[in-house]
């Protein structure tokens, strides 16, 4: 599995906004163990987000 990371570089900030941004894509090749770790990380992040959303909703209701 190859994980892609996009680094966006602006050549001239603010002067020319119409020119599309250059995308530099760096690929890191992951071993199966690292893939599992990444998936676990994503699951943890999703659970935290869900908890935060639930807390915010409860606060807004009261």
PDB file of C-alpha atoms in Angstrom, residues 13-62:
ATOM      1  CA  UNK A  13       1.289  34.413  -2.878  1.00  0.00           C
ATOM      2  CA  UNK A  14      -1.624  36.816  -3.447  1.00  0.00           C
ATOM      3  CA  UNK A  15      -0.141  38.434  -6.568  1.00  0.00           C
ATOM      4  CA  UNK A  16      -1.535  35.928  -9.091  1.00  0.00           C
ATOM      5  CA  UNK A  17      -4.481  34.021  -7.654  1.00  0.00           C
ATOM      6  CA  UNK A  18      -5.688  32.583 -10.979  1.00  0.00           C
ATOM      7  CA  UNK A  19      -2.608  30.408 -11.511  1.00  0.00           C
ATOM      8  CA  UNK A  20      -3.335  26.884 -10.205  1.00  0.00           C
ATOM      9  CA  UNK A  21      -1.346  25.666  -7.242  1.00  0.00           C
ATOM     10  CA  UNK A  22       1.472  23.214  -7.838  1.00  0.00           C
ATOM     11  CA  UNK A  23       0.993  19.876  -6.104  1.00  0.00           C
ATOM     12  CA  UNK A  24       4.092  17.992  -5.028  1.00  0.00           C
ATOM     13  CA  UNK A  25       3.099  14.440  -4.160  1.00  0.00           C
ATOM     14  CA  UNK A  26       5.412  12.453  -1.911  1.00  0.00           C
ATOM     15  CA  UNK A  27       4.640   8.750  -1.562  1.00  0.00           C
ATOM     16  CA  UNK A  28       5.663   6.636   1.397  1.00  0.00           C
ATOM     17  CA  UNK A  29       5.488   2.855   1.041  1.00  0.00           C
ATOM     18  CA  UNK A  30       4.024   1.206   4.158  1.00  0.00           C
ATOM     19  CA  UNK A  31       4.506  -2.325   5.441  1.00  0.00           C
ATOM     20  CA  UNK A  32       1.380  -4.275   6.494  1.00  0.00           C
ATOM     21  CA  UNK A  33       2.093  -3.604  10.192  1.00  0.00           C
ATOM     22  CA  UNK A  34       2.296   0.131   9.570  1.00  0.00           C
ATOM     23  CA  UNK A  35      -0.969  -0.027   7.602  1.00  0.00           C
ATOM     24  CA  UNK A  36      -2.700  -1.596  10.617  1.00  0.00           C
ATOM     25  CA  UNK A  37      -1.268   1.116  12.894  1.00  0.00           C
ATOM     26  CA  UNK A  38      -2.531   3.851  10.541  1.00  0.00           C
ATOM     27  CA  UNK A  39      -6.013   2.307  10.457  1.00  0.00           C
ATOM     28  CA  UNK A  40      -6.083   2.105  14.253  1.00  0.00           C
ATOM     29  CA  UNK A  41      -5.038   5.761  14.461  1.00  0.00           C
ATOM     30  CA  UNK A  42      -7.857   6.747  12.092  1.00  0.00           C
ATOM     31  CA  UNK A  43     -10.366   4.759  14.160  1.00  0.00           C
ATOM     32  CA  UNK A  44      -9.188   6.485  17.356  1.00  0.00           C
ATOM     33  CA  UNK A  45      -9.479   9.910  15.720  1.00  0.00           C
ATOM     34  CA  UNK A  46     -12.998   9.118  14.458  1.00  0.00           C
ATOM     35  CA  UNK A  47     -14.115   7.983  17.927  1.00  0.00           C
ATOM     36  CA  UNK A  48     -12.743  11.170  19.489  1.00  0.00           C
ATOM     37  CA  UNK A  49     -14.556  13.283  16.884  1.00  0.00           C
ATOM     38  CA  UNK A  50     -17.834  11.462  17.573  1.00  0.00           C
ATOM     39  CA  UNK A  51     -17.446  12.027  21.317  1.00  0.00           C
ATOM     40  CA  UNK A  52     -16.747  15.716  20.765  1.00  0.00           C
ATOM     41  CA  UNK A  53     -19.801  16.087  18.519  1.00  0.00           C
ATOM     42  CA  UNK A  54     -22.029  14.383  21.103  1.00  0.00           C
ATOM     43  CA  UNK A  55     -20.708  16.671  23.852  1.00  0.00           C
ATOM     44  CA  UNK A  56     -21.293  19.785  21.733  1.00  0.00           C
ATOM     45  CA  UNK A  57     -24.852  18.730  20.936  1.00  0.00           C
ATOM     46  CA  UNK A  58     -25.663  18.135  24.595  1.00  0.00           C
ATOM     47  CA  UNK A  59     -24.310  21.561  25.502  1.00  0.00           C
ATOM     48  CA  UNK A  60     -26.300  23.277  22.741  1.00  0.00           C
ATOM     49  CA  UNK A  61     -29.559  21.594  23.837  1.00  0.00           C
ATOM     50  CA  UNK A  62     -29.380  22.732  27.471  1.00  0.00           C
TER      51      UNK A  62
END
